[in-house]
Amino acid sequence: MKRGELYRVYNGSKNDPKKYRVFVIVSRQILIDSKFSTVTCAPVYSNYDSISTQVQIGIEEGLKHKSSIHCDELISIPKTLLTNYIGILSEEKLFELKEALTIALEIEY
């Protein structure tokens, strides 16, 4: 399991009409490799609103169509639910993800 990997996860939420949702792992690698049972993930949606906290992804990352990672909607997911591997982000997309997370969390250097 690595940062930037995409997984399809069963969604038991009553607020989301989709039975499954794709998520991207955004936790740092040391946490992913640790004994902690959860990792922080960002959801993937088919819509893209051209805002700085979204990263466009698509077929190159293993998806069926163009989509976007929404960094304003981070969620903690148990590692045991991350079993349906879809793909992984390229180095370029990982950099875009880092930038979007920095903006979403208003982190200043």
Coordinates of N, CA and C in Angstrom, one line a residue:
M1 N 0.9 -1.2 0.0 CA 0.0 0.0 0.0 C 0.9 1.2 0.0
K2 N 0.6 2.2 -0.9 CA 1.4 3.4 -1.1 C 0.6 4.6 -1.2
R3 N 1.2 5.7 -0.9 CA 0.6 7.0 -1.1 C 0.4 7.2 -2.6
G4 N -0.8 7.7 -3.0 CA -1.1 7.9 -4.4 C -1.8 6.7 -5.1
E5 N -2.0 5.6 -4.4 CA -2.7 4.5 -4.9 C -4.2 4.7 -4.9
L6 N -4.9 4.2 -5.9 CA -6.4 4.4 -5.9 C -7.0 3.0 -5.7
Y7 N -8.1 3.1 -4.9 CA -8.9 1.9 -4.5 C -10.3 2.1 -4.6
R8 N -11.1 1.1 -5.1 CA -12.5 1.2 -5.1 C -13.0 0.6 -3.8
V9 N -13.8 1.4 -3.0 CA -14.3 1.0 -1.7 C -15.8 1.0 -1.7
Y10 N -16.4 -0.1 -1.0 CA -17.8 -0.1 -0.8 C -18.2 1.0 0.0
N11 N -19.3 1.7 -0.4 CA -19.7 2.9 0.3 C -21.1 2.6 1.0
G12 N -21.1 2.5 2.3 CA -22.3 2.2 3.0 C -23.1 3.5 3.4
S13 N -22.6 4.6 2.9 CA -23.2 5.9 3.3 C -24.6 6.1 2.6
K14 N -25.5 6.5 3.4 CA -26.9 6.8 2.8 C -26.9 8.1 2.0
N15 N -25.9 9.0 2.2 CA -25.9 10.3 1.6 C -25.3 10.2 0.2
D16 N -24.7 9.1 -0.2 CA -24.0 9.0 -1.5 C -24.7 7.9 -2.3
P17 N -25.2 8.3 -3.5 CA -26.0 7.3 -4.3 C -25.2 6.2 -4.9
K18 N -23.9 6.3 -4.9 CA -23.0 5.2 -5.5 C -22.8 4.2 -4.5
K19 N -22.8 2.9 -4.9 CA -22.5 1.8 -4.0 C -21.0 1.7 -3.7
Y20 N -20.2 2.1 -4.7 CA -18.7 2.1 -4.6 C -18.2 3.5 -4.9
R21 N -17.1 3.8 -4.3 CA -16.4 5.1 -4.5 C -15.0 4.8 -4.6
V22 N -14.3 5.5 -5.5 CA -12.8 5.4 -5.6 C -12.2 6.4 -4.7
F23 N -11.1 6.0 -4.0 CA -10.4 6.9 -3.1 C -8.9 6.8 -3.4
V24 N -8.2 7.9 -3.1 CA -6.8 7.9 -3.3 C -6.2 8.1 -1.9
I25 N -5.1 7.3 -1.6 CA -4.4 7.4 -0.3 C -3.6 8.6 -0.3
V26 N -3.8 9.5 0.7 CA -3.0 10.7 0.8 C -2.1 10.7 2.1
S27 N -2.2 9.7 2.9 CA -1.4 9.7 4.1 C 0.1 9.6 3.8
R28 N 1.0 10.0 4.7 CA 2.4 9.9 4.4 C 2.8 8.4 4.6
Q29 N 3.8 8.0 3.9 CA 4.2 6.6 3.8 C 4.5 5.9 5.2
I30 N 5.1 6.7 6.1 CA 5.4 6.1 7.4 C 4.1 5.7 8.2
L31 N 3.1 6.5 8.0 CA 1.8 6.1 8.6 C 1.2 4.9 8.0
I32 N 1.2 4.9 6.6 CA 0.7 3.7 5.9 C 1.3 2.4 6.3
D33 N 2.7 2.5 6.6 CA 3.4 1.3 6.9 C 3.3 1.0 8.4
S34 N 2.7 1.8 9.2 CA 2.6 1.7 10.6 C 1.6 0.7 11.1
K35 N 1.4 0.5 12.4 CA 0.4 -0.4 13.0 C -1.0 0.3 13.0
F36 N -1.0 1.6 12.7 CA -2.4 2.2 12.7 C -3.3 1.6 11.7
S37 N -4.5 1.5 12.0 CA -5.5 0.7 11.2 C -6.1 1.5 10.1
T38 N -6.0 2.8 10.1 CA -6.6 3.7 9.1 C -5.6 4.5 8.4
V39 N -6.0 5.0 7.2 CA -5.2 5.9 6.4 C -6.1 7.1 5.9
T40 N -5.5 8.2 5.7 CA -6.3 9.3 5.2 C -6.4 9.2 3.7
C41 N -7.6 9.4 3.1 CA -7.9 9.3 1.7 C -8.7 10.5 1.2
A42 N -8.6 10.7 -0.1 CA -9.4 11.7 -0.7 C -10.3 11.0 -1.8
P43 N -11.6 11.4 -1.8 CA -12.5 10.8 -2.8 C -12.3 11.2 -4.2
V44 N -12.7 10.4 -5.1 CA -12.6 10.7 -6.6 C -14.1 10.8 -7.1
Y45 N -14.3 11.9 -7.8 CA -15.7 12.1 -8.4 C -15.5 12.3 -9.9
S46 N -16.6 12.1 -10.6 CA -16.6 12.3 -12.0 C -16.6 13.7 -12.4
N47 N -17.0 14.6 -11.5 CA -17.1 16.0 -11.9 C -15.8 16.7 -11.5
Y48 N -15.5 17.8 -12.3 CA -14.3 18.6 -12.1 C -14.8 20.1 -12.1
D49 N -14.5 20.8 -11.1 CA -15.0 22.2 -11.0 C -13.9 23.3 -11.2
S50 N -12.8 22.8 -11.7 CA -11.6 23.7 -12.0 C -11.2 24.6 -10.8
I51 N -11.2 23.9 -9.6 CA -10.7 24.7 -8.4 C -9.4 24.1 -8.0
S52 N -8.6 24.9 -7.2 CA -7.2 24.5 -6.9 C -7.1 23.3 -6.0
T53 N -8.2 22.9 -5.4 CA -8.1 21.7 -4.5 C -8.5 20.4 -5.1
Q54 N -8.7 20.4 -6.4 CA -9.0 19.3 -7.2 C -7.9 18.9 -8.2
V55 N -7.7 17.6 -8.4 CA -6.7 17.1 -9.3 C -7.4 16.2 -10.3
Q56 N -7.2 16.6 -11.6 CA -7.8 15.8 -12.7 C -7.0 14.5 -12.9
I57 N -7.8 13.4 -13.0 CA -7.2 12.1 -13.3 C -8.1 11.4 -14.3
G58 N -7.6 10.2 -14.8 CA -8.5 9.5 -15.7 C -8.0 8.1 -16.1
I59 N -8.0 7.8 -17.3 CA -7.7 6.4 -17.8 C -6.3 6.1 -17.5
E60 N -5.3 7.0 -17.5 CA -3.9 6.7 -17.2 C -3.7 6.2 -15.8
E61 N -4.7 6.5 -14.9 CA -4.6 6.1 -13.5 C -5.4 4.9 -13.2
G62 N -6.0 4.3 -14.3 CA -6.8 3.1 -14.1 C -8.3 3.3 -14.0
L63 N -8.8 4.5 -14.2 CA -10.2 4.8 -14.2 C -10.8 4.6 -15.6
K64 N -12.2 4.5 -15.6 CA -12.9 4.3 -16.9 C -13.1 5.6 -17.6
H65 N -13.0 6.8 -16.9 CA -13.3 8.1 -17.6 C -12.6 9.2 -16.8
K66 N -12.6 10.4 -17.3 CA -12.0 11.5 -16.6 C -12.7 11.7 -15.3
S67 N -12.0 12.0 -14.3 CA -12.5 12.3 -12.9 C -11.6 13.3 -12.2
S68 N -11.8 13.5 -10.9 CA -11.0 14.4 -10.2 C -10.9 14.0 -8.7
I69 N -9.8 14.2 -8.1 CA -9.6 14.0 -6.7 C -10.0 15.3 -6.0
H70 N -10.8 15.1 -5.0 CA -11.3 16.3 -4.2 C -10.7 16.3 -2.9
C71 N -9.7 17.2 -2.7 CA -8.9 17.3 -1.5 C -9.5 18.0 -0.4
D72 N -10.7 18.6 -0.6 CA -11.4 19.3 0.5 C -12.3 18.3 1.2
E73 N -12.3 17.0 0.8 CA -13.2 16.1 1.4 C -12.5 14.9 2.0
L74 N -11.4 15.1 2.7 CA -10.6 14.0 3.2 C -11.3 13.1 4.2
I75 N -11.0 11.9 4.2 CA -11.7 10.9 5.1 C -10.7 9.8 5.6
S76 N -10.9 9.3 6.8 CA -10.1 8.3 7.3 C -10.8 6.9 7.0
I77 N -10.0 6.0 6.3 CA -10.6 4.7 5.9 C -9.7 3.6 6.5
P78 N -10.4 2.6 7.0 CA -9.6 1.4 7.5 C -8.9 0.7 6.4
K79 N -7.6 0.4 6.7 CA -6.8 -0.3 5.7 C -7.4 -1.5 5.2
T80 N -8.2 -2.2 6.0 CA -8.8 -3.5 5.6 C -9.8 -3.3 4.5
L81 N -10.3 -2.1 4.3 CA -11.3 -1.8 3.2 C -10.6 -1.5 1.9
L82 N -9.3 -1.3 1.9 CA -8.6 -0.9 0.7 C -8.0 -2.2 0.1
T83 N -8.9 -2.9 -0.6 CA -8.5 -4.2 -1.2 C -8.7 -4.2 -2.7
N84 N -9.5 -3.4 -3.2 CA -9.8 -3.4 -4.7 C -9.0 -2.3 -5.4
Y85 N -7.7 -2.7 -5.7 CA -6.7 -1.8 -6.3 C -7.2 -1.4 -7.7
I86 N -7.1 -0.1 -8.0 CA -7.4 0.5 -9.3 C -6.2 0.9 -10.1
G87 N -5.3 1.6 -9.5 CA -4.1 2.1 -10.1 C -3.3 3.0 -9.2
I88 N -2.4 3.8 -9.8 CA -1.5 4.7 -9.0 C -1.3 5.9 -9.7
L89 N -1.1 7.0 -9.0 CA -0.8 8.3 -9.6 C 0.7 8.4 -10.1
S90 N 0.9 9.1 -11.2 CA 2.2 9.3 -11.7 C 2.9 10.3 -10.8
E91 N 4.2 10.5 -10.9 CA 5.0 11.5 -10.1 C 4.4 12.9 -10.3
E92 N 4.0 13.2 -11.6 CA 3.4 14.5 -11.9 C 2.1 14.7 -11.1
K93 N 1.3 13.7 -11.1 CA 0.0 13.7 -10.4 C 0.2 13.8 -8.9
L94 N 1.2 13.1 -8.4 CA 1.5 13.1 -7.0 C 1.9 14.6 -6.6
F95 N 2.6 15.2 -7.4 CA 3.0 16.6 -7.2 C 1.8 17.5 -7.2
E96 N 0.9 17.3 -8.1 CA -0.4 18.1 -8.2 C -1.2 17.8 -6.9
L97 N -1.2 16.6 -6.5 CA -2.0 16.2 -5.3 C -1.4 16.9 -4.1
K98 N -0.1 16.9 -4.0 CA 0.6 17.6 -2.9 C 0.2 19.1 -2.8
E99 N 0.2 19.7 -4.0 CA -0.2 21.1 -4.1 C -1.6 21.4 -3.7
A100 N -2.5 20.5 -4.2 CA -3.9 20.6 -3.9 C -4.2 20.4 -2.4
L101 N -3.5 19.5 -1.7 CA -3.6 19.3 -0.3 C -3.1 20.5 0.5
T102 N -2.0 21.0 0.0 CA -1.4 22.2 0.7 C -2.4 23.4 0.7
I103 N -3.1 23.5 -0.4 CA -4.1 24.6 -0.5 C -5.3 24.2 0.3
A104 N -5.8 23.0 0.2 CA -7.0 22.6 1.0 C -6.8 22.7 2.5
L105 N -5.6 22.4 3.0 CA -5.3 22.5 4.4 C -4.7 23.8 4.8
E106 N -4.6 24.7 3.9 CA -4.0 26.0 4.1 C -2.7 26.0 4.9
I107 N -1.8 25.1 4.3 CA -0.4 25.0 4.9 C 0.5 26.0 4.3
E108 N 1.2 26.7 5.1 CA 2.2 27.7 4.6 C 3.6 27.2 4.9
Y109 N 4.5 27.4 4.0 CA 5.9 27.0 4.1 C 6.7 28.0 4.9

